[in-house]
Coordinates of C-alpha atoms and ligand atoms in Angstrom, one line a residue:
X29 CA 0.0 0.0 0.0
X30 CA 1.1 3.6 -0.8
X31 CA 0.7 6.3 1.3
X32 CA 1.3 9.8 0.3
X33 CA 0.8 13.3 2.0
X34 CA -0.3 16.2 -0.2
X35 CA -1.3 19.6 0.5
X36 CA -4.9 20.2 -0.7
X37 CA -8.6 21.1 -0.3
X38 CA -9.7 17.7 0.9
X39 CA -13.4 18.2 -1.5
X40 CA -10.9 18.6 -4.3
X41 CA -9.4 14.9 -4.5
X42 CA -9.7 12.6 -6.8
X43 CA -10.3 9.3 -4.8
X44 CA -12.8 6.3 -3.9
X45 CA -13.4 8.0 -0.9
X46 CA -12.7 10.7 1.5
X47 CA -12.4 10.7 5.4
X48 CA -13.4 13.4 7.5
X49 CA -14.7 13.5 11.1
X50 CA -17.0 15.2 13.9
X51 CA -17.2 15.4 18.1
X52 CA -19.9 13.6 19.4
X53 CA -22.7 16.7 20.4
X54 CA -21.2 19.3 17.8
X55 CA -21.6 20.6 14.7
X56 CA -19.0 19.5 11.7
X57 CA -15.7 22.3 11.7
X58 CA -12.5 22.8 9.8
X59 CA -12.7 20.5 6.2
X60 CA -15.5 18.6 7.8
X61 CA -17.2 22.2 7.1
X62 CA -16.3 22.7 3.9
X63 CA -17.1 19.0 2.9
X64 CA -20.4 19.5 4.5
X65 CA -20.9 22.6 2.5
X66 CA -20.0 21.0 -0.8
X67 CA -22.7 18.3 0.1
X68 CA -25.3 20.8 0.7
X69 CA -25.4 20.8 4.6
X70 CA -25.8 16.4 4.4
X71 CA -23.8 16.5 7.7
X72 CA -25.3 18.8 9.0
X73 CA -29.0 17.5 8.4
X74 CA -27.6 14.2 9.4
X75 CA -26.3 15.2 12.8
X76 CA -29.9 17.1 13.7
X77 CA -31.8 13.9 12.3
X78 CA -29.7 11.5 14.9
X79 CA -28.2 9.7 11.8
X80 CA -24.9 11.2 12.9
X81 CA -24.0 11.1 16.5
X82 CA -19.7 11.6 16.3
X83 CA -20.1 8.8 18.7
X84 CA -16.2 6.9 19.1
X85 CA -16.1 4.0 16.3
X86 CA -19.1 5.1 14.4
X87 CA -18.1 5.3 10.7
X88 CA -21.6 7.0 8.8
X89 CA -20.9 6.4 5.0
X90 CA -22.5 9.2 2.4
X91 CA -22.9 8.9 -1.3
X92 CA -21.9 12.1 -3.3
X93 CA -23.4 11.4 -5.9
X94 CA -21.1 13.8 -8.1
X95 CA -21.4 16.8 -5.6
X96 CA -17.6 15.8 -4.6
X97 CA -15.0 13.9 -7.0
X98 CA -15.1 11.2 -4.3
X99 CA -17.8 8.6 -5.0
X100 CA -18.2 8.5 -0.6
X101 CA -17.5 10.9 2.0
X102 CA -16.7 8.9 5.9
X103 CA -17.7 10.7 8.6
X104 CA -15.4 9.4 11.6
X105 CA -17.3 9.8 15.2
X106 CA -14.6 11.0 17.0
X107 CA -16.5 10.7 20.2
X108 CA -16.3 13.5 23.3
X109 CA -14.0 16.1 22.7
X110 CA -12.6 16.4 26.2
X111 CA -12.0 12.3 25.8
X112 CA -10.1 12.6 22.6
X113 CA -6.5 10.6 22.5
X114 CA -4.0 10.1 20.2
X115 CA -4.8 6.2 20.5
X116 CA -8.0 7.1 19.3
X117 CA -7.0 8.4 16.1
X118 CA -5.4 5.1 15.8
X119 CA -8.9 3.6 16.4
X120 CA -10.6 5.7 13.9
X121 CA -8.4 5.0 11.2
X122 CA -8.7 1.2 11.3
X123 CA -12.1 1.4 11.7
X124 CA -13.2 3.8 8.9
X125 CA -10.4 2.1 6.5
X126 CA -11.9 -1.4 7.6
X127 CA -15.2 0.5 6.6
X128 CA -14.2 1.7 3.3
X129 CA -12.5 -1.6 2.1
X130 CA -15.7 -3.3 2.7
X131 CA -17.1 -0.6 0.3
X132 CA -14.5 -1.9 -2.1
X133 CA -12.6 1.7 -2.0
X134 CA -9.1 1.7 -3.4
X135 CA -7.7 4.8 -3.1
X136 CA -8.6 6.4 0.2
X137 CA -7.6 10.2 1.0
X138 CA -8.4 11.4 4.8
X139 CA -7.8 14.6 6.9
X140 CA -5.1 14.8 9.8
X141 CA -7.4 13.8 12.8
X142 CA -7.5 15.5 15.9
X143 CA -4.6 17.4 15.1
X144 CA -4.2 20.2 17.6
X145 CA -6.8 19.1 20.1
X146 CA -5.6 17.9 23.9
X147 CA -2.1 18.4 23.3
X148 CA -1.9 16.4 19.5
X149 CA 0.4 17.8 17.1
X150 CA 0.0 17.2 13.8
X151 CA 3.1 15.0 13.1
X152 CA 1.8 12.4 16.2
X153 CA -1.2 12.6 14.7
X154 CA -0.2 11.5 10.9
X155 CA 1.9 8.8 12.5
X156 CA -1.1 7.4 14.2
X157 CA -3.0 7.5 11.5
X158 CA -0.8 5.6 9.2
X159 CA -0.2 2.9 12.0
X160 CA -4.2 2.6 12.5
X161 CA -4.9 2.2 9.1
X162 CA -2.1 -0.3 7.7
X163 CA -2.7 -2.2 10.9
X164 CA -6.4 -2.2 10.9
X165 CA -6.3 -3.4 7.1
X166 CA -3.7 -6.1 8.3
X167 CA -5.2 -9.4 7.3
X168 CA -3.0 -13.1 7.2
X169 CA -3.2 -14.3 4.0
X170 CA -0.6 -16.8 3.8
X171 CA -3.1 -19.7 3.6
X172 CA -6.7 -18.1 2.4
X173 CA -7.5 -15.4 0.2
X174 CA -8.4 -12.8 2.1
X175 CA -12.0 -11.5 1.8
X176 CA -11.9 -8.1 0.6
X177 CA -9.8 -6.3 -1.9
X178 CA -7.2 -4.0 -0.2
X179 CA -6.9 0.0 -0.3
X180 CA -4.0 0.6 -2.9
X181 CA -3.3 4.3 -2.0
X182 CA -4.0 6.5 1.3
X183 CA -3.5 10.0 0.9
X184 CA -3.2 12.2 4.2
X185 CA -4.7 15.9 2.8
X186 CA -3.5 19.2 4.5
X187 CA -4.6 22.5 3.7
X188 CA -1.8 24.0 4.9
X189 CA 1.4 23.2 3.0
X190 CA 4.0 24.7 6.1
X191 CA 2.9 21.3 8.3
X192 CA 3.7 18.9 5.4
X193 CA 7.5 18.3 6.7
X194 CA 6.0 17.4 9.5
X195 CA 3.2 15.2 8.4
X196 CA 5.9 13.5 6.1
X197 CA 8.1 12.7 9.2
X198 CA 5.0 11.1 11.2
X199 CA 3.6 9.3 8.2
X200 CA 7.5 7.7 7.3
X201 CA 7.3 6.8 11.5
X202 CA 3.9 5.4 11.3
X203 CA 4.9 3.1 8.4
X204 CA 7.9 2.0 10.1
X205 CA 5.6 0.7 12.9
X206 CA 3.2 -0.8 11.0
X207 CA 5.3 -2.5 9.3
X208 CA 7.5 -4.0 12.4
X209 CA 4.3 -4.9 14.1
X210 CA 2.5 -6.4 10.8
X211 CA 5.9 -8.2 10.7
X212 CA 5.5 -10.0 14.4
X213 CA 1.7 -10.2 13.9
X214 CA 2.8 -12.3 10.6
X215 CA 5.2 -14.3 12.3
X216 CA 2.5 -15.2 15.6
X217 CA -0.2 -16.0 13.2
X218 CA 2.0 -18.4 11.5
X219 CA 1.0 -22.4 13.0
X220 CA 4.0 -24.0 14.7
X221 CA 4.7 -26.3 11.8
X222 CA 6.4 -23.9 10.0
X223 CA 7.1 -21.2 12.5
X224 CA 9.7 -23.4 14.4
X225 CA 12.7 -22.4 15.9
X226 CA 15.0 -22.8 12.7
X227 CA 12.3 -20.7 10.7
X228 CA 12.5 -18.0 13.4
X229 CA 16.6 -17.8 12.9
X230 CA 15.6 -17.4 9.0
X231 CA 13.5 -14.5 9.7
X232 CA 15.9 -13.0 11.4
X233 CA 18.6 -13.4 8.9
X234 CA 16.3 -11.8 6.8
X235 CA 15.7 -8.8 8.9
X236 CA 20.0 -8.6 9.6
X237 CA 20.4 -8.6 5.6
X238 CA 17.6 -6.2 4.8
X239 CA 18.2 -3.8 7.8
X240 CA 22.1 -4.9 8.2
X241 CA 22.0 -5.7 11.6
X242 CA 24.6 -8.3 12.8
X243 CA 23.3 -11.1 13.6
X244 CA 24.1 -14.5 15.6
X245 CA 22.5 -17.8 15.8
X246 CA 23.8 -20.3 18.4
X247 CA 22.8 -23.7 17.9
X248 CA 22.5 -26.8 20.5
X249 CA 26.3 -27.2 20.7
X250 CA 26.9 -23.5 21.0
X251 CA 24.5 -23.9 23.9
X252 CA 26.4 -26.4 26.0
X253 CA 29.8 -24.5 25.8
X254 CA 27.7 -21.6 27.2
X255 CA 26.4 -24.0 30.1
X256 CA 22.8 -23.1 28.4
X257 CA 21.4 -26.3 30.9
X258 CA 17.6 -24.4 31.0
X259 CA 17.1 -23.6 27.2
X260 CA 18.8 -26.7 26.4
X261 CA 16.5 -28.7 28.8
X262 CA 13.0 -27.7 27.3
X263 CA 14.4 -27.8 23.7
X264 CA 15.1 -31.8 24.7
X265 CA 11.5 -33.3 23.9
X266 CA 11.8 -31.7 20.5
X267 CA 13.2 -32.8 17.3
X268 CA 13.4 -29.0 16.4
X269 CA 16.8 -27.5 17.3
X270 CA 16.6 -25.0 19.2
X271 CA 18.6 -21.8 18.5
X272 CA 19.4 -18.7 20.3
X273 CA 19.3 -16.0 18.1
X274 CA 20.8 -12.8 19.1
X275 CA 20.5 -9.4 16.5
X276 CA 22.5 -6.1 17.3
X277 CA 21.7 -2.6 15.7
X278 CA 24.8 -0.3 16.4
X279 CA 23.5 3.2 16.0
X280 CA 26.4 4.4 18.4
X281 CA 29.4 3.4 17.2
X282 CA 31.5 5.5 19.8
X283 CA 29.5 3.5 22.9
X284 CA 30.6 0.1 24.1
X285 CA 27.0 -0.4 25.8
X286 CA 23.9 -1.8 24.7
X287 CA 20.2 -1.5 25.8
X288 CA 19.3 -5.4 25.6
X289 CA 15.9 -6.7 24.4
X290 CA 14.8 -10.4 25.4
X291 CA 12.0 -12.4 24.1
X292 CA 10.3 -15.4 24.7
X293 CA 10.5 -17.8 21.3
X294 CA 8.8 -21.0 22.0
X295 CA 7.3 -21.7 18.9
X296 CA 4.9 -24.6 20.2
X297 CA 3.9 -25.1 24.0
X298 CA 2.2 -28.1 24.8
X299 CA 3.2 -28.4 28.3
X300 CA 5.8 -30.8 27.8
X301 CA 5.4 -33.7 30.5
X302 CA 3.2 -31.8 32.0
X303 CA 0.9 -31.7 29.5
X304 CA -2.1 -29.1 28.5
X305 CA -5.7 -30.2 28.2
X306 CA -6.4 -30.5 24.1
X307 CA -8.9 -27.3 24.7
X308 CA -7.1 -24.4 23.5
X309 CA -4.0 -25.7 23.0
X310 CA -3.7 -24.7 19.2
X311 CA -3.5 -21.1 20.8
X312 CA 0.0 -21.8 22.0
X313 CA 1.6 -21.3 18.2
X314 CA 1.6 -17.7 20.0
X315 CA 3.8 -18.8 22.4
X316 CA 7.0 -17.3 20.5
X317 CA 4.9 -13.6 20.5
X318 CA 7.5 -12.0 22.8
X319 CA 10.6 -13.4 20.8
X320 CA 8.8 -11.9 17.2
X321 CA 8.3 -8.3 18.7
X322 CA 11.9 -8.4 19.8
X323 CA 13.0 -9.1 16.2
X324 CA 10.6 -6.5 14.5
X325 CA 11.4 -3.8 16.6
X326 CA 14.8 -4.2 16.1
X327 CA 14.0 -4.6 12.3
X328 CA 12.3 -1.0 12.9
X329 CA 15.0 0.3 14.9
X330 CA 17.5 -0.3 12.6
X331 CA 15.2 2.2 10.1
X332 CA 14.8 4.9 12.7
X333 CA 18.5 5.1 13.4
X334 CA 18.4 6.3 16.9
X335 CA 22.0 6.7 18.5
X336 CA 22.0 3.9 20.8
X337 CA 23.5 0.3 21.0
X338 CA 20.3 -2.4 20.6
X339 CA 20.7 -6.4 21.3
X340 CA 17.7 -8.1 21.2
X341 CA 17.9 -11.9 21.8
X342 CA 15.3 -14.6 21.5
X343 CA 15.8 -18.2 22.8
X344 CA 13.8 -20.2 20.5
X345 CA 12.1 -23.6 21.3
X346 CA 9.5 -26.3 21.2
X347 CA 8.4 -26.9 24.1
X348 CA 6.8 -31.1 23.6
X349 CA 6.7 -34.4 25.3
X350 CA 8.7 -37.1 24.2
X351 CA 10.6 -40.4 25.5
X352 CA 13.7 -37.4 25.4
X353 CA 11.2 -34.8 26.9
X354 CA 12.5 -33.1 30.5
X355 CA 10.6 -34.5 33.8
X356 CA 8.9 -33.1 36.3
X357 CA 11.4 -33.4 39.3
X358 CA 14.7 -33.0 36.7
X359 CA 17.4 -30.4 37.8
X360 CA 18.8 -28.2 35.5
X361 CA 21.2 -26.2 35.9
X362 CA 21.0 -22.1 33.9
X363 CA 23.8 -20.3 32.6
X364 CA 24.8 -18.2 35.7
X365 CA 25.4 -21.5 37.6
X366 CA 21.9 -21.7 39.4
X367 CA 20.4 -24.9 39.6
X368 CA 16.3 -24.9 39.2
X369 CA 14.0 -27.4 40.3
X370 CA 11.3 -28.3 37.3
X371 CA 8.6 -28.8 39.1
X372 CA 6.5 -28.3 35.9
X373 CA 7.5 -28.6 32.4
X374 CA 4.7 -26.1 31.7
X375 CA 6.6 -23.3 33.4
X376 CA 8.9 -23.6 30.4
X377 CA 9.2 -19.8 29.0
X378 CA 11.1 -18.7 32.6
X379 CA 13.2 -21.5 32.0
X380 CA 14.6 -20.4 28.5
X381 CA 14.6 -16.8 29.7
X382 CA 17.1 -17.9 32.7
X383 CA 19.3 -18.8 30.3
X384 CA 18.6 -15.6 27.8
X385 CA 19.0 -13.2 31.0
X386 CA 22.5 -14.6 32.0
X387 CA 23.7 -14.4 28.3
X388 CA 22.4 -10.8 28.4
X389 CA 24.2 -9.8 31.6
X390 CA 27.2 -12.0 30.5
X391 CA 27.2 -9.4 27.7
X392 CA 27.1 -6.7 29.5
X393 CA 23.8 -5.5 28.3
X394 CA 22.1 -2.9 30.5
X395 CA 19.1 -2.1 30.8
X396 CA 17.3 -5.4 30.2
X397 CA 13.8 -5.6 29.0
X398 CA 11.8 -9.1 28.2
X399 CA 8.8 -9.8 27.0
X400 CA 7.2 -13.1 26.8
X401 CA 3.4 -15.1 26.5
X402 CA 4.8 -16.1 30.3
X403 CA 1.5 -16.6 32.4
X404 CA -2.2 -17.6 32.4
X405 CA -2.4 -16.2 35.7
X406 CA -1.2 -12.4 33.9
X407 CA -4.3 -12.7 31.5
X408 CA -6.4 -14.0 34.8
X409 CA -5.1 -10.8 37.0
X410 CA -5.2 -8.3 34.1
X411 CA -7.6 -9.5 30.9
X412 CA -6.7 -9.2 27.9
X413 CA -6.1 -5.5 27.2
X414 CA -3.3 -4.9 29.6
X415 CA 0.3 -6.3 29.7
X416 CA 1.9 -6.9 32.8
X417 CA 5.1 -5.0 34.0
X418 CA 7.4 -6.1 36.2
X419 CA 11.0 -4.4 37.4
X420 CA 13.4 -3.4 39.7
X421 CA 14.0 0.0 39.0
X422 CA 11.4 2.3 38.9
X423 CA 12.9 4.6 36.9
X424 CA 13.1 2.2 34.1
X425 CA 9.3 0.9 34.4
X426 CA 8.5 4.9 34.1
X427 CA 10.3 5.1 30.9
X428 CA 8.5 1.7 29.5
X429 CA 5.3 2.9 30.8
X430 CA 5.7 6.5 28.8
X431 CA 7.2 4.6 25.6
X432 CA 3.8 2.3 26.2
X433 CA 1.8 4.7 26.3
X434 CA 2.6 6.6 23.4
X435 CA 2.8 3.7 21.5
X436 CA -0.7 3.0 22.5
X437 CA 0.4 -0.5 24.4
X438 CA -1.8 -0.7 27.9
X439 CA 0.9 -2.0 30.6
X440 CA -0.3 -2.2 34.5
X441 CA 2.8 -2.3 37.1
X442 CA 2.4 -5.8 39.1
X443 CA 4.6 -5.5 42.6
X444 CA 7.7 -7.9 42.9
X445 CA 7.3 -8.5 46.7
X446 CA 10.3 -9.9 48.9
X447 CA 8.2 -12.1 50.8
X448 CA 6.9 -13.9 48.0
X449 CA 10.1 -15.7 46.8
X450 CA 9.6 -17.9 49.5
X451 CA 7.6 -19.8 46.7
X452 CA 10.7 -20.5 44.7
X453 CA 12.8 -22.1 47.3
X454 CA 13.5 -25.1 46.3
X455 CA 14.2 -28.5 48.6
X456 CA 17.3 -29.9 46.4
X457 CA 18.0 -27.2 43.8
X458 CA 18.6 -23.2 44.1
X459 CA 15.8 -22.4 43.2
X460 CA 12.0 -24.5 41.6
X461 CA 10.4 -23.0 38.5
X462 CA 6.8 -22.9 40.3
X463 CA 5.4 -21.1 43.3
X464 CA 1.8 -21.9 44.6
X465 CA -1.3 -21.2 42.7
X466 CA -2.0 -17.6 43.0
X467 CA 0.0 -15.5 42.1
X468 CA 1.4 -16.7 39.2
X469 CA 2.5 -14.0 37.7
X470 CA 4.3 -12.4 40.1
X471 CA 6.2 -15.2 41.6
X472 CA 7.1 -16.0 37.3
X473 CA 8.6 -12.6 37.5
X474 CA 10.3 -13.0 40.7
X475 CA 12.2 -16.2 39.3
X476 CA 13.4 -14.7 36.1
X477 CA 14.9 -11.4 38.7
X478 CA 17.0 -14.3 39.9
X479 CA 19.0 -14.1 36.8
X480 CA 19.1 -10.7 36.2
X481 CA 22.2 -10.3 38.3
X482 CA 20.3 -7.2 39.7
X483 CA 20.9 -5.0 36.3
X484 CA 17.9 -3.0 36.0
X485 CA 15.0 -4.7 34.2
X486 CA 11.7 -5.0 33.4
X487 CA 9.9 -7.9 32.3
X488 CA 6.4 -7.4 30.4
X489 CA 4.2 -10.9 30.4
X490 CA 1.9 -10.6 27.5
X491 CA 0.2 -13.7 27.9
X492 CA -3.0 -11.8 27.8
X493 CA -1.9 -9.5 24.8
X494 CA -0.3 -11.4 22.3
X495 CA -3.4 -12.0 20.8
X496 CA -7.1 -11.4 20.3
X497 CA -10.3 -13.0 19.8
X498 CA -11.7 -10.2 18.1
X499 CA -10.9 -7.0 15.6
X500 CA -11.8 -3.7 16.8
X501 CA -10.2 -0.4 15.8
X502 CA -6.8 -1.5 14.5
X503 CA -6.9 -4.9 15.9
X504 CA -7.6 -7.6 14.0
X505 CA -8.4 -10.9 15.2
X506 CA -5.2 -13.4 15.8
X507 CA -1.9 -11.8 16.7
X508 CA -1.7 -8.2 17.7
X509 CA 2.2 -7.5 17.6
X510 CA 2.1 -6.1 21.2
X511 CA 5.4 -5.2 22.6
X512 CA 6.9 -4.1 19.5
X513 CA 6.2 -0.3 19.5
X514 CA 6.5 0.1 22.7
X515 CA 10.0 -1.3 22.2
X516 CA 10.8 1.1 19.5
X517 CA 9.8 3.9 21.4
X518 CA 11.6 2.6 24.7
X519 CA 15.1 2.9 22.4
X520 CA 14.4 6.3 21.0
X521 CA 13.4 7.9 24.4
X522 CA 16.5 6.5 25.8
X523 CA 18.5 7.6 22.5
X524 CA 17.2 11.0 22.7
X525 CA 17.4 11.2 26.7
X526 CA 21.1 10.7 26.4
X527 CA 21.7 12.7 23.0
X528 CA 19.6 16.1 25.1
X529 CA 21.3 16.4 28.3
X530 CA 24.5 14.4 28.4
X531 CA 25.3 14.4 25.1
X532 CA 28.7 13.7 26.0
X533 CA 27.8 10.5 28.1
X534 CA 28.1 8.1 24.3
X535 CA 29.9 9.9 22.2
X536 CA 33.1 10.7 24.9
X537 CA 32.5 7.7 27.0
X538 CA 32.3 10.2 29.8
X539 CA 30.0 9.1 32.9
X540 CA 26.6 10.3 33.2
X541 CA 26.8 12.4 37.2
X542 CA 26.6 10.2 40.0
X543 CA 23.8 11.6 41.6
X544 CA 21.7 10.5 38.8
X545 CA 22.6 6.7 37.8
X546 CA 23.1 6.0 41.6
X547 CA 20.6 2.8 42.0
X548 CA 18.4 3.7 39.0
X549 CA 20.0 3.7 35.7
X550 CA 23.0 2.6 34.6
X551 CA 25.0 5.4 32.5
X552 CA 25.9 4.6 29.0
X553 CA 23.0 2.6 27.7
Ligands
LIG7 N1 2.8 -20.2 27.6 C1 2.2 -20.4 28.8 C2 1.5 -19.1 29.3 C3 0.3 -18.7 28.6 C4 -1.0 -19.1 29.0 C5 0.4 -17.9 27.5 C6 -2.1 -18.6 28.3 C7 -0.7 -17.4 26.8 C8 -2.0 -17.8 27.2 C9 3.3 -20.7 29.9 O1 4.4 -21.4 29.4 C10 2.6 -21.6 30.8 O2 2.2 -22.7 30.5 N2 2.5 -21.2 32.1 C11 1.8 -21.9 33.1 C12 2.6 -21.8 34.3 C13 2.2 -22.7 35.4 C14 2.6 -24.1 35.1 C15 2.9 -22.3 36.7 C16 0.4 -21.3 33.3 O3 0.3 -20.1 33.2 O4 -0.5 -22.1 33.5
LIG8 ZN1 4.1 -23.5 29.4
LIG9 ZN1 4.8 -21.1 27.4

C-alpha cells in the first residue's frame, strides 16, 4: 500500500473516498465544514436527524453522488472532545479504512485527525494515522485469500502546506511501525509447523540482511559451551533444534554499551510432560509472541536510526513431550550457575529466559527488558487488554510505561514483593520453576529477577496481549504485535534522553553524574 501526503482542499481529490470526522454533540468544523458545505449541509442534516452522533467508532458512510470527485464521504465519530487521544486516532483510522474496504474503495484520502486538540500535534497525529490504518487493514493471508480487496493508496490531505515536513516525518514513522508490528503479527499468526525455531533464525537473517543488523544464531552445541542447561533442557522433547538468536543494531558506534531486548521464542507449547488439556491448546503457536516483537522492533529500529546500541535476543524452542522430553522433578542447571528445580515442564518460558538473562548480563547489556506469552495467571489478574510490568527499578518501568503509552500498548505495574520468593525455594535445587497457585505472575517474574544479576530490568508478560479474539479499531483478530512499538519507542526515548542532556555520556565515554545513575539507571546505555 502507498501512502502519500499532499497539501490540498480535501473536497478537491480525486479518490474512492474521502475521510473526514465530527465530536460527538457538535456541529462538523474545519474540512469537515467545507465537505459539508460541498454536500449541501448532508452532515449537518444528518447530525440534527440523529443519523450522525460523532459517537467513538461510528463510521456514517454518504454517497456524493457527483457533488464531490469522491464517490463517498466517511464521517469518523470521534466521540467526546474532552475524551479525545492520540490512540483514538489510531482507532478511527482502522475502523473507517476497515469500513471503506468493505465498500470496495481503493484509493482512500483522509484529513489529519485530531490534530491540535488535547495536546496532539500534527506529526503524532499523521503517524497514528498511518499505524491505525495499515494495521487495521492487516489481514493473514498466507493460507486463504483474504475477503476483501485492499486499499492501494491513502493520501493524508493538508490545507496548509507549512505542516507537510511534519506530516511527512509522522507518516514515514507510522509506516515503520506498522510495518514491524505487521511483521511479528505475521510471524505469531504463522502455526507451529512452519514457525519453528529454525524458521524464526531465518526471519531473522532476513531482517540482519535487509536492515544490516549483525546477527548470531547459536545452535545446541553452541549452547552447552555456554552451560545453556535451561534452554537446552525444554528444547530436549523436540526434534526441532533449538537456537538462540541474538540481532544487534549499532546506532552508536563510539559506545561500548547496549540496551538489551529479550523475548520469549517458544514456537509450540504443549506443556511438555506436564501436559495441557487438548482445549485451547492450538492457541500456543503464539507462544514465541515476545521473541517476534523483539526481532521487529529491532528490524524497525534499525530504520529509525536512533544513536543507541540495541541487542535483542530470543531463545527459540518447542516446548513437547517425548521419550527425550525433561521431567517433572529434573534439575537443571541455567547459565549463571543456578540450579532450578522443574517442578512443571509447563513453566517452560522462565526456564529459557534464565538462560537468555545470563547471556544478556554475561554481555554486558544494561538495561534489560523481556517480554514473553509467560503466564495464564497475567491474563487471569489483568484480561486481555493490559500487559503486565514487572522491574526493579522504577525509573526504568517509568520510561517503559511512557514509551507504552505513546505507542498505545496498555501496561499495569504488578509488585515484585520480597516475601513472596519464599515460593521459589526449592528443597534440592537453588531455586524450583513454580510457586503456589495464586500469584502466578508475580512469583514467574520473581524467578526470572534471579538471573538478572540485579541490572535494572523490566519484564512485560503478554500472555493476555499477544493475541485477540476479536478485531476492533486497528486490531484484527489473531496476533496483535504487542510489545513491539512500545519497544521502539523505549530505544528512541532513551537515545534521545542521552543525545539532550549528556550528550557527552556516548559519544566521549564520559560518565553520566553520580547523583543520577546512583541505583536507577546505569549510564551509558
Ligand atoms: N505459555 C504459557 C502461558 C500462557 C498461558 C500464554 C495462556 C498465553 C496464554 C506458559 O508457558 C505456561 O504454560 N504457564 C503456566 C505456568 C504454570 C505451570 C505455573 C500457566 O500459566 O499455566
Ligand atoms: Zn508452558
Ligand atoms: Zn509457554
Amino acid at each position: 500500500m502507498e501512502i502519500k501526503v499532499i497539501a490540498g482542499d480535501i473536497t478537491q481529490v480525486e479518490a474512492d473516498a474521502i475521510v473526514v470526522n465530527v465530536f460527538e454533540g457538535e456541529q462538523p468544523g474545519g474540512a469537515t465544514a467545507v465537505v459539508d458545505k460541498a454536500l449541501d449541509g448532508a452532515i449537518t442534516r444528518l447530525i440534527s436527524s440523529g443519523g450522525i452522533k460523532g459517537k467513538f467508532g461510528e463510521v456514517s458512510i454518504i454517497h456524493t453522488f457527483g457533488k464531490l470527485p469522491a464517490g463517498i464521504a466517511a464521517v469518523a465519530g470521534l466521540g467526546k472532545r474532552q475524551d479525545f487521544t492520540l490512540d483514538k486516532v489510531r482507532e478511527v483510522a482502522g475502523e473507517s479504512c476497515r469500513s471503506l474496504r468493505k465498500l470496495n474503495c481503493h484509493r482512500v484520502a483522509t484529513i489529519v485527525h485530531g490534530a491540535d486538540i488535547n495536546g496532539i500535534e500534527s506529526e503524532a497525529s499523521a503517524e497514528a494515522i498511518v499505524e491505525g490504518s495499515l494495521l487495521g487493514l492487516y489481514s493473514f493471508s498466507k493460507y486463504k485469500k483474504p475477503e476483501y480487496e485492499d486499499i492501494k493508496e491513502i493520501l493524508i490531505v493538508e490545507r496548509e502546506e507549512g505542516e507537510l515536513p511534519a506530516l511527512e516525518r509522522g507518516s514515514h514513522k507510522g509506516k515503520v511501525m506498522a510495518e514491524a508490528t505487521s511483521l511479528a503479527r505475521d510471524m505469531v499468526n504463522q502455526p507451529a509447523n512452519y514457525m519453528t525455531p529454525g524458521r524464526m533464525a531465518e526471519v531473522a537473517k532476513e531482517i540482519a540482511d535487509k536492515s544490516k543488523l549483525e546477527i548470531n544464531i547459536f545452535d545446541s552445541s553452541d549452547m552447552e559451551a555456554m552451560g545453556m542447561g535451561a534452554l537446552l533442557g525444554v528444547s530436549k522433547g523436540s526434534s526441532q533444534a533449538p537456537k538462540l538468536i541474538t540481532l544487534s543494531y549499532k546506532g552508536n558506534e563510539s559506545s561500548e554499551s547496549a540496551i538489551g531486548f529479550i523475548g520469549k521464542g517458544v514456537t509450540f507449547d504443549s506443556g511438555g510432560i506436564s501436559i495441557k488439556p487438548s482445549e485451547g491448546m492450538s492457541e500456543m503457536k503464539d507462544d514465541m509472541a515476545g521473541g517476534a516483537a523483539v526481532m521487529a522492533a529491532l528490524s524497525a529500529i534499525a530504520q529509525l536510526k536512533p544513536k543507541i546500541n540495541v541487542v535483542g535476543i530470543i531463545p527459540a524452542t518447542e516446548n513437547l513431550p517425548s521419550g527425550s522430553a525433561l521431567k517433572p522433578g529434573d534439575v537443571i542447571k541455567a547459565m549463571n550457575g543456578k540450579t532450578i528445580e522443574v517442578v512443571s515442564t509447563d513453566a517452560e518460558g522462565r526456564l529459557i529466559l534464565a538462560d537468555a538473562l545470563s547471556y544478556a548480563v554475561k554481555q554486558g547489556l544494561s538495561p534489560l527488558v523481556d517480554l514473553a506469552t509467560l503466564t495464564g495467571a497475567c491474563r487471569v489478574a489483568l484480561g486481555t487488554g493490559y500487559s503486565g510490568a514487572f522491574g526493579n527499578d522504577q525509573e526504568l518501568i517509568d520510561n517503559v510505561r511512557r514509551a507504552a503509552d505513546k505507542a498505545g500498548e496498555k501496561l499495569w505495574q504488578l509488585p515484585l514483593p520480597e516475601e513472596y520468593k519464599e515460593q521459589n525455594k526449592s528443597e534440592i535445587a537453588d531455586i524450583k520453576n513454580i510457586g503456589e497457585r495464586y500469584g502466578g505472575a508475580i512469583t514467574a517474574a520473581l524467578f526470572l529477577a534471579e538471573f538478572t544479576d540485579n541490572s535494572p530490568w523490566v519484564h512485560l508478560d503478554i500472555a493476555g496481549t499477544a493475541s485477540s479474539s476479536k478485531g476492533s479499531g486497528y486490531i484484527v483478530k489473531g496476533a496483535t504485535g504487542v510489545g513491539v512499538r512500545t519497544l521502539v519507542e523505549l530505544a528512541l526515548s532513551l537515545a534521545t534522553k542521552c543525545a539532550e542532556p549528556f550528550a557527552s555520556c556516548h559519544s566521549e565515554g564520559v560518565e553520566r553524574p553520580k547523583n543520577l545513575t546512583q541505583g536507577k539507571l546505569r549510564e551509558g546505555y
